[in-house]
């Protein structure tokens, strides 16, 4: 690539090239040293299943079953690799594209589609998975993540003296989000309060139709440095490096070092959403260049090269993917909306006179028709 | 029997209303897998591939390449695994009647196509020009299903579903809509006197108009030959033999005061007939006195002063009975009430601290109070906190009377007409100016002796004004 | 001053201060966050003394970033804390408007009830103190109009003391608008009742419900005057003058805009048939419009006159030399009273 600055792929931390070869990094190699071939096959499986779910959701939208779908296509390594680091009390704040992290956190992926089918706004209990709801307001959740991290610090979960007990927050957002005031305020608060939060920016190079160079003049990782936050640029299509860098970053935060800024350089292979048409603003050549750098294929190539990707394993994963796709399809098509009066539930935690009056009216009104909806 | 599934053109998330079929990637008889791309469509300048929703065999392509299809229109049929349902009934009429367009319905209710029904070719020229969304449908939107045509027909409601507006409870008085209120106000009709006939006890326009008819001018109390009624307002009975006037404002307050006073305080009245010739002479002198040139001087002025002097000598008369506290309240000031007859009725304003006023000031205040009263400008403050009152019945030519106490006071003086009468003056019959004074008092706190002494003293000053000098 | 333990005369600011202290003593998860609330004690001294007694960990001077303050407060609330945020002045709440309306108001709902965000946002508001631009705004309806938020405003020291504690104990997010022109008004404060209420297991809910109720500040029969926050005092003053003219005015202190105590207002409207609403916020699209609509809908046949509103004008808040003509004053209130009585 001849891109420079924010879109340059020079100098990224990399442990697995796009042709499937292992590289070493003086600082970060040790943080991937604990990965066994079993673990790597686990990454392969997680990325493949995420992609299978993603593709099925794409089809379902084109078949009219979902109003919208947001693909994570091409970003699986950054998500699965970083997500694999999370443990115990660690808590993740995603934006709305982190299906790979959702998978790692044990969210039942088909359930996510209740959101995109227009039935709910939140499809899982954050406390059950230590994985917050998707946030659609760009960058707003970086502040929530920072506050949460400050709370973890107060609760004695940071630098407690027993590293196994420590926890930290990881917060995901994209390149476009870094222009938002809230993201910058989050960096201010996190640095000033030394909050245990890893800011994980997936620079997928496009905010809908605008390239990263419209959001920043300097590499995004420089933003963190400007706030006094240690910052790293990593190859986001390299699952091993993504893992290693996040591993270091989370340990750093858990042990009281404060926030870390990770820029995972990747590429949004699909459109922004199903309503988008990338052919209007980017070239086939660009997409082809990045297709060669696909996260799953480079891992497969590597594992094959060391004889750690048996054919039956590949077949199993493929079957598992189809089964997940089928289950997704069946579940989504089976869902019918519940009674509309449900939208009054949970407007407030305590009874609210206006809500109660309106709900009562709504029930009387709907009950006044000879036939129900 | 093979199961047939129909695939309708979906809204590909751009708020589409329609799309063009560009290329079929399969043909009838092809076996297809779920999610296999089967057709390329063009939405607003974007090519989109649609994936197959089923595993199966293409049964029938319903729309040719190059055709424009509306969202929701069937475009292809599949033969899939599973038993067909038994002979399907005709598609149930949807609960909602949708807008009929020249062409297939936009929103398919769940229904099965009939196997024996011929494939419906999409009629030609069904589309409006692309830029024009169908009524209620969206133009392009960035996300979501796009704006759907809402219902354009009503759902049937149960009877008596309409909830009333405006509140139901009847703790509070009249229910009437604003235009009806205005009508009543314009016609001068008190809504509380109308029996409402509207639902929920609402006074209707009709009710007001009926009431108005009952008060047309020619039905008011008149005598034969009169063109003006002698009553200003009120509601005449249908037979014209009586007229009702609602008790309001001044009349109402007067009545309440009278009742409160008369039936609470035991009234006793004492009378004295007095030769007031000297008072009349004094009045005549004062009238020519330069100091009194700017004020009206009447016998009432002298009576007022006389009563004030008497009250000073017998301050126990200037008091009131507090039933609730079981106390007699003696006032250290005299607020002298003067009953004034006004167009709105009887009002009793009082002169504050009359006991301090020299004669001229007293005259001025009497004049002012009278003028205000006649002009209808007596204020509530002026009428409050009186301690003793004079009522000038003589102004109407009356000799005397048994006045009712002003509530809260213990004595009231009736001042009768002054006439020339034969009188015994210095042992001889003479023509003298004579009047009657009457003092009613509250016998709870004023005994006969006190009342009589006050009257006697007042009379004394009237009889001999110079005596005022003796008493200071 | 120490926590109030006997009925005491306090200013509104002092009462809120005492209420904050009581809340912090009651629950160690209560944190205060805001600009200059620590050593300075807040620009109105409402947090005076709390930094000294509870420390910088619980009374946090934050960076100058309103959106950041509210956003991190949300994160802390998700972690089980009860943050009480101070926005220094009404006119500076807007950078946080996004966080308040898109996150704070919606998190409980969008999580299907799984997440509670019991954040209180305290805002000194309204004018009449001769302040410079942006320091005299009344933006309360922007928040009352947002489902998911509660909005309340005390007019008396007792209410300041009670309601701040109820707001803090409530599971819902609360916008707590403090009329800054009334900060120095004094009144009696008895601390026992709210302490007893909040010590019960159902205390937080009971307190939340009570916080949403209006108060009859003065009983009357001829005209209903509805006010809240800074205009309650004006309404009472107007009622006194009107009494001298023989008009007996009932004054309702709304105390809460979301929920709005319709029942109280409508009951009074039915009694008097004449309603006037007074608020500092501009009349156009203000709380008076909502009240008028509810009264019109629920007491239509009892009304002798339309509901009149006395509020600020539809022009940006002027320089302080003009504010007393911009804001409702006794003449404007009595004019409205006269007009509804003329019918």
Coordinates of N, CA and C in Angstrom, one line a residue, chain B residues 205-368:
Chain B
X205 N -76.4 24.3 25.1 CA -76.8 25.6 24.5 C -78.3 25.7 24.5
X206 N -78.9 24.6 24.2 CA -80.4 24.6 24.2 C -80.9 24.9 25.5
X207 N -80.3 24.4 26.6 CA -80.8 24.7 27.9 C -80.7 26.2 28.2
X208 N -79.7 26.8 27.8 CA -79.5 28.2 28.0 C -80.5 29.0 27.2
X209 N -80.7 28.6 26.0 CA -81.6 29.3 25.2 C -83.1 29.2 25.7
X210 N -83.4 28.0 26.2 CA -84.7 27.8 26.8 C -84.9 28.8 28.0
X211 N -83.9 28.8 28.8 CA -83.9 29.7 30.0 C -84.1 31.2 29.5
X212 N -83.4 31.5 28.4 CA -83.4 32.9 28.0 C -84.8 33.2 27.5
X213 N -85.4 32.3 26.8 CA -86.8 32.5 26.3 C -87.7 32.9 27.5
X214 N -87.4 32.2 28.6 CA -88.3 32.5 29.8 C -88.1 33.8 30.4
X215 N -87.2 34.6 29.9 CA -86.9 35.9 30.5 C -87.0 37.0 29.4
X216 N -87.7 36.8 28.4 CA -87.8 37.9 27.4 C -88.5 39.1 28.1
X217 N -88.1 40.3 27.7 CA -88.5 41.5 28.4 C -90.0 41.6 28.5
X218 N -90.7 41.3 27.5 CA -92.2 41.5 27.7 C -92.8 40.6 28.7
X219 N -92.0 39.6 29.2 CA -92.6 38.8 30.2 C -92.3 39.3 31.6
X220 N -91.4 40.3 31.7 CA -91.1 40.8 33.0 C -92.2 41.6 33.6
X221 N -92.1 41.8 34.9 CA -93.3 42.4 35.6 C -93.6 43.8 35.1
X222 N -94.7 44.0 34.4 CA -95.1 45.3 34.0 C -96.5 45.5 34.4
X223 N -96.9 46.7 34.3 CA -98.3 47.0 34.5 C -98.9 47.4 33.2
X224 N -100.2 47.1 33.0 CA -100.9 47.5 31.8 C -100.5 48.9 31.4
X225 N -100.2 49.1 30.2 CA -99.9 50.4 29.7 C -98.4 50.7 29.8
X226 N -97.6 50.0 30.6 CA -96.2 50.2 30.7 C -95.4 49.7 29.5
X227 N -94.4 50.4 29.1 CA -93.5 49.8 28.1 C -92.2 49.3 28.8
X228 N -92.0 49.7 30.0 CA -90.8 49.2 30.7 C -91.2 48.4 31.9
X229 N -90.5 47.2 32.2 CA -90.8 46.4 33.3 C -90.3 47.1 34.6
X230 N -91.0 46.9 35.7 CA -90.5 47.5 37.0 C -89.5 46.7 37.7
X231 N -89.3 45.4 37.2 CA -88.2 44.6 37.7 C -87.1 44.6 36.6
X232 N -85.9 44.7 37.0 CA -84.8 44.7 36.0 C -84.5 43.4 35.4
X233 N -84.6 42.3 36.2 CA -84.2 41.0 35.7 C -85.0 40.0 36.5
X234 N -84.7 38.8 36.2 CA -85.4 37.7 36.8 C -86.1 36.8 35.8
X235 N -86.7 35.8 36.3 CA -87.3 34.8 35.4 C -88.8 34.7 35.7
X236 N -89.5 35.2 34.7 CA -91.0 35.2 34.9 C -91.5 33.8 34.7
X237 N -92.5 33.5 35.5 CA -93.1 32.2 35.3 C -93.9 32.2 34.0
X238 N -94.1 31.0 33.5 CA -94.7 30.9 32.2 C -96.1 31.6 32.2
X239 N -96.8 31.6 33.3 CA -98.1 32.2 33.3 C -98.0 33.7 33.6
X240 N -96.8 34.2 33.7 CA -96.6 35.6 33.8 C -97.1 36.2 35.1
X241 N -97.4 35.3 36.1 CA -98.0 35.8 37.3 C -97.0 36.0 38.4
X242 N -95.7 35.6 38.2 CA -94.7 35.9 39.2 C -93.4 35.9 38.5
X243 N -92.4 36.5 39.2 CA -91.1 36.6 38.6 C -90.1 36.3 39.7
X244 N -89.1 35.4 39.4 CA -88.1 35.0 40.3 C -86.8 35.8 40.0
X245 N -86.3 36.3 41.1 CA -85.0 37.0 41.0 C -84.0 36.3 41.9
X246 N -82.9 35.7 41.4 CA -82.0 35.0 42.2 C -81.3 36.0 43.2
X247 N -81.1 35.5 44.4 CA -80.5 36.3 45.4 C -79.0 36.3 45.2
X248 N -78.4 37.5 45.0 CA -77.0 37.6 44.7 C -76.4 38.7 45.4
X249 N -75.1 38.7 45.4 CA -74.2 39.8 45.9 C -74.8 40.6 47.0
X250 N -75.0 41.9 46.8 CA -75.4 42.8 47.9 C -76.6 42.3 48.6
X251 N -77.6 41.9 47.9 CA -78.8 41.5 48.5 C -78.6 40.3 49.4
X252 N -77.8 39.4 48.8 CA -77.4 38.2 49.5 C -76.7 38.5 50.8
X253 N -75.7 39.4 50.7 CA -74.9 39.7 51.9 C -75.8 40.4 52.9
X254 N -76.6 41.3 52.4 CA -77.5 42.0 53.4 C -78.4 41.0 54.1
X255 N -79.0 40.1 53.4 CA -79.8 39.1 54.0 C -79.1 38.3 55.0
X256 N -77.9 37.9 54.7 CA -77.1 37.1 55.6 C -76.8 37.9 56.9
X257 N -76.4 39.2 56.7 CA -76.1 40.0 57.8 C -77.3 40.1 58.7
X258 N -78.4 40.4 58.1 CA -79.6 40.6 58.9 C -80.0 39.4 59.7
X259 N -79.9 38.3 59.1 CA -80.3 37.1 59.8 C -79.3 36.8 60.9
X260 N -78.0 37.0 60.6 CA -77.0 36.7 61.6 C -77.2 37.6 62.8
X261 N -77.6 38.8 62.5 CA -77.7 39.7 63.6 C -79.0 39.5 64.4
X262 N -80.1 39.5 63.6 CA -81.4 39.5 64.3 C -81.7 38.2 65.1
X263 N -81.2 37.1 64.6 CA -81.5 35.9 65.3 C -80.4 35.4 66.3
X264 N -79.4 36.3 66.5 CA -78.4 35.9 67.4 C -78.4 36.9 68.7
X265 N -78.5 38.2 68.3 CA -78.5 39.1 69.4 C -79.9 39.5 69.9
X266 N -80.2 39.4 71.1 CA -81.5 39.8 71.6 C -81.6 41.3 71.5
X267 N -82.5 41.8 70.6 CA -82.7 43.2 70.4 C -83.7 43.8 71.3
X268 N -83.3 45.0 71.9 CA -84.3 45.8 72.6 C -84.1 47.2 72.1
X269 N -85.2 47.9 71.9 CA -85.2 49.2 71.4 C -85.8 50.2 72.4
X270 N -85.1 51.3 72.6 CA -85.7 52.3 73.5 C -85.9 53.6 72.6
X271 N -86.9 54.3 72.9 CA -87.3 55.5 72.1 C -87.2 56.8 72.9
X272 N -86.9 57.9 72.3 CA -87.1 59.2 72.9 C -87.5 60.2 71.9
X273 N -88.4 61.0 72.2 CA -88.8 62.1 71.4 C -88.2 63.4 71.9
X274 N -87.5 64.1 71.0 CA -86.7 65.2 71.4 C -87.0 66.5 70.7
X275 N -86.9 67.6 71.4 CA -87.0 68.9 70.8 C -85.6 69.3 70.3
X276 N -85.5 69.4 69.0 CA -84.1 69.6 68.5 C -84.0 71.0 67.8
X277 N -84.8 71.9 68.3 CA -84.8 73.3 67.7 C -83.4 73.9 67.7
X278 N -82.7 73.7 68.9 CA -81.4 74.3 69.0 C -80.4 73.6 68.0
X279 N -80.6 72.3 67.7 CA -79.8 71.7 66.7 C -80.0 72.3 65.3
X280 N -81.3 72.6 65.1 CA -81.6 73.2 63.8 C -81.0 74.6 63.6
X281 N -81.0 75.3 64.8 CA -80.4 76.6 64.7 C -78.9 76.5 64.5
X282 N -78.3 75.5 65.1 CA -76.9 75.3 65.0 C -76.6 75.0 63.5
X283 N -77.4 74.1 63.0 CA -77.1 73.7 61.6 C -77.2 75.0 60.7
X284 N -78.2 75.8 60.9 CA -78.4 77.0 60.1 C -77.2 77.9 60.2
X285 N -76.7 78.1 61.4 CA -75.5 78.9 61.6 C -74.3 78.3 60.9
X286 N -74.1 77.0 61.1 CA -72.9 76.4 60.5 C -73.0 76.5 58.9
X287 N -74.1 76.5 58.4 CA -74.2 76.6 57.0 C -73.7 77.9 56.5
X288 N -73.8 78.9 57.3 CA -73.3 80.2 56.8 C -71.9 80.5 57.4
X289 N -71.4 79.5 58.1 CA -70.0 79.7 58.7 C -69.0 79.4 57.6
X290 N -68.0 80.4 57.5 CA -67.0 80.2 56.4 C -66.3 78.9 56.5
X291 N -66.0 78.5 57.7 CA -65.2 77.2 57.9 C -66.0 76.0 57.4
X292 N -67.3 76.1 57.3 CA -68.0 74.9 56.8 C -68.6 75.2 55.4
X293 N -68.0 76.2 54.8 CA -68.5 76.5 53.4 C -68.3 75.4 52.4
X294 N -67.3 74.6 52.6 CA -66.9 73.6 51.6 C -67.6 72.2 51.9
X295 N -68.5 72.2 52.9 CA -69.0 70.9 53.2 C -70.5 71.0 53.5
X296 N -71.1 69.8 53.4 CA -72.6 69.8 53.6 C -72.8 69.7 55.1
X297 N -73.7 70.5 55.7 CA -74.0 70.5 57.1 C -75.5 70.1 57.2
X298 N -75.7 69.0 57.9 CA -77.1 68.6 58.1 C -77.3 68.2 59.5
X299 N -78.5 68.0 59.9 CA -78.8 67.5 61.3 C -78.1 66.1 61.5
X300 N -77.9 65.4 60.5 CA -77.2 64.1 60.7 C -75.8 64.3 61.3
X301 N -75.2 65.3 60.9 CA -73.9 65.6 61.4 C -73.9 65.8 62.9
X302 N -74.9 66.5 63.4 CA -75.0 66.8 64.8 C -75.4 65.5 65.5
X303 N -76.3 64.7 64.9 CA -76.6 63.4 65.6 C -75.4 62.6 65.7
X304 N -74.6 62.6 64.7 CA -73.4 61.8 64.7 C -72.5 62.2 65.9
X305 N -72.3 63.5 66.0 CA -71.4 64.0 67.0 C -72.0 63.7 68.4
X306 N -73.4 63.8 68.5 CA -74.0 63.6 69.7 C -73.8 62.1 70.2
X307 N -74.0 61.2 69.2 CA -73.8 59.8 69.6 C -72.4 59.6 70.0
X308 N -71.4 60.2 69.3 CA -70.0 60.0 69.7 C -69.8 60.5 71.1
X309 N -70.4 61.6 71.5 CA -70.2 62.1 72.8 C -70.8 61.2 73.8
X310 N -72.0 60.7 73.5 CA -72.7 59.7 74.4 C -71.8 58.5 74.5
X311 N -71.3 58.0 73.5 CA -70.5 56.8 73.5 C -69.2 57.0 74.4
X312 N -68.7 58.3 74.3 CA -67.6 58.6 75.1 C -67.9 58.5 76.6
X313 N -69.1 58.9 76.9 CA -69.5 58.9 78.3 C -69.9 57.5 78.8
X314 N -70.3 56.7 77.8 CA -70.6 55.3 78.2 C -69.9 54.4 77.2
X315 N -68.6 54.2 77.4 CA -67.8 53.5 76.4 C -68.2 52.0 76.3
X316 N -69.0 51.5 77.4 CA -69.4 50.1 77.3 C -70.3 49.8 76.2
X317 N -70.9 50.9 75.6 CA -71.8 50.6 74.5 C -71.1 50.3 73.2
X318 N -69.8 50.7 73.2 CA -69.0 50.5 72.0 C -68.2 49.2 72.0
X319 N -69.0 48.1 71.9 CA -68.4 46.8 72.1 C -69.1 45.7 71.3
X320 N -68.6 44.5 71.4 CA -69.3 43.4 70.7 C -69.2 42.1 71.4
X321 N -70.1 41.2 71.1 CA -70.2 40.0 71.9 C -69.5 38.9 71.0
X322 N -68.4 38.3 71.6 CA -67.7 37.2 70.9 C -68.2 35.9 71.5
X323 N -69.2 35.3 70.7 CA -69.8 34.1 71.2 C -68.8 32.9 71.3
X324 N -67.9 32.8 70.3 CA -67.0 31.7 70.3 C -66.0 31.7 71.4
X325 N -65.5 33.0 71.7 CA -64.6 33.1 72.8 C -65.2 33.3 74.2
X326 N -66.6 33.6 74.1 CA -67.3 33.9 75.3 C -66.7 35.1 76.0
X327 N -66.5 36.1 75.2 CA -65.9 37.4 75.7 C -66.6 38.5 75.1
X328 N -66.6 39.6 75.8 CA -67.1 40.9 75.3 C -65.9 41.7 74.9
X329 N -65.9 42.2 73.7 CA -64.7 42.9 73.2 C -65.0 44.4 73.2
X330 N -64.4 45.1 74.1 CA -64.6 46.6 74.1 C -63.6 47.2 73.2
X331 N -64.1 48.1 72.3 CA -63.2 48.8 71.4 C -62.7 50.1 72.0
X332 N -61.5 50.4 71.7 CA -60.9 51.6 72.2 C -61.0 52.7 71.1
X333 N -61.7 52.5 70.1 CA -61.9 53.4 69.0 C -63.4 53.3 68.6
X334 N -63.8 54.4 67.9 CA -65.2 54.3 67.4 C -65.1 54.4 65.9
X335 N -65.6 53.3 65.2 CA -65.8 53.4 63.8 C -67.3 53.5 63.6
X336 N -67.7 54.7 63.2 CA -69.1 55.1 63.2 C -69.7 54.7 61.9
X337 N -70.6 53.8 61.9 CA -71.2 53.4 60.6 C -72.4 54.3 60.3
X338 N -72.5 54.6 59.0 CA -73.6 55.4 58.5 C -74.3 54.6 57.4
X339 N -75.5 54.3 57.7 CA -76.2 53.4 56.7 C -76.5 54.3 55.5
X340 N -76.2 53.8 54.3 CA -76.4 54.5 53.0 C -77.3 53.7 52.1
X341 N -78.3 54.3 51.5 CA -79.1 53.6 50.6 C -78.5 53.8 49.2
X342 N -78.2 52.7 48.5 CA -77.5 52.8 47.2 C -78.4 52.1 46.2
X343 N -78.1 52.3 44.9 CA -78.8 51.6 43.9 C -78.7 50.1 44.1
X344 N -77.7 49.6 44.7 CA -77.5 48.1 44.8 C -78.1 47.6 46.1
X345 N -78.6 48.5 46.9 CA -79.1 48.1 48.2 C -78.5 48.9 49.3
X346 N -78.7 48.4 50.5 CA -78.2 49.1 51.7 C -76.8 48.7 52.0
X347 N -75.9 49.7 52.1 CA -74.5 49.5 52.5 C -74.3 50.3 53.8
X348 N -73.4 49.8 54.6 CA -73.1 50.5 55.9 C -71.6 50.7 56.0
X349 N -71.1 51.8 55.3 CA -69.6 52.1 55.5 C -69.5 52.8 56.8
X350 N -68.2 52.7 57.4 CA -68.0 53.4 58.6 C -66.9 54.4 58.6
X351 N -67.0 55.4 59.4 CA -66.0 56.5 59.5 C -65.0 56.0 60.6
X352 N -63.7 55.7 60.1 CA -62.7 55.2 61.0 C -62.3 56.2 62.0
X353 N -62.2 55.8 63.2 CA -61.7 56.6 64.3 C -62.5 57.9 64.4
X354 N -63.8 57.8 64.3 CA -64.7 59.0 64.3 C -64.6 59.7 65.6
X355 N -64.2 59.0 66.7 CA -64.1 59.7 68.0 C -63.1 60.8 68.0
X356 N -62.1 60.7 67.1 CA -61.1 61.7 67.1 C -61.4 62.9 66.2
X357 N -62.4 62.8 65.4 CA -62.6 63.8 64.3 C -63.3 65.0 64.8
X358 N -62.8 66.2 64.5 CA -63.5 67.4 64.8 C -64.7 67.5 63.9
X359 N -65.6 68.4 64.1 CA -66.9 68.5 63.4 C -66.7 68.6 61.9
X360 N -65.8 69.4 61.5 CA -65.7 69.6 60.1 C -65.2 68.3 59.4
X361 N -64.2 67.7 60.0 CA -63.8 66.4 59.4 C -64.9 65.4 59.4
X362 N -65.7 65.4 60.4 CA -66.8 64.4 60.5 C -67.7 64.7 59.4
X363 N -68.0 65.9 59.1 CA -68.9 66.3 58.0 C -68.4 65.8 56.7
X364 N -67.1 66.1 56.5 CA -66.4 65.7 55.3 C -66.6 64.2 55.1
X365 N -66.3 63.4 56.1 CA -66.3 61.9 56.0 C -67.7 61.5 55.7
X366 N -68.7 62.1 56.3 CA -70.1 61.7 56.1 C -70.4 61.9 54.6
X367 N -70.0 63.0 54.1 CA -70.3 63.4 52.8 C -69.6 62.4 51.8
X368 N -68.3 62.1 52.1 CA -67.6 61.2 51.2 C -68.2 59.8 51.2

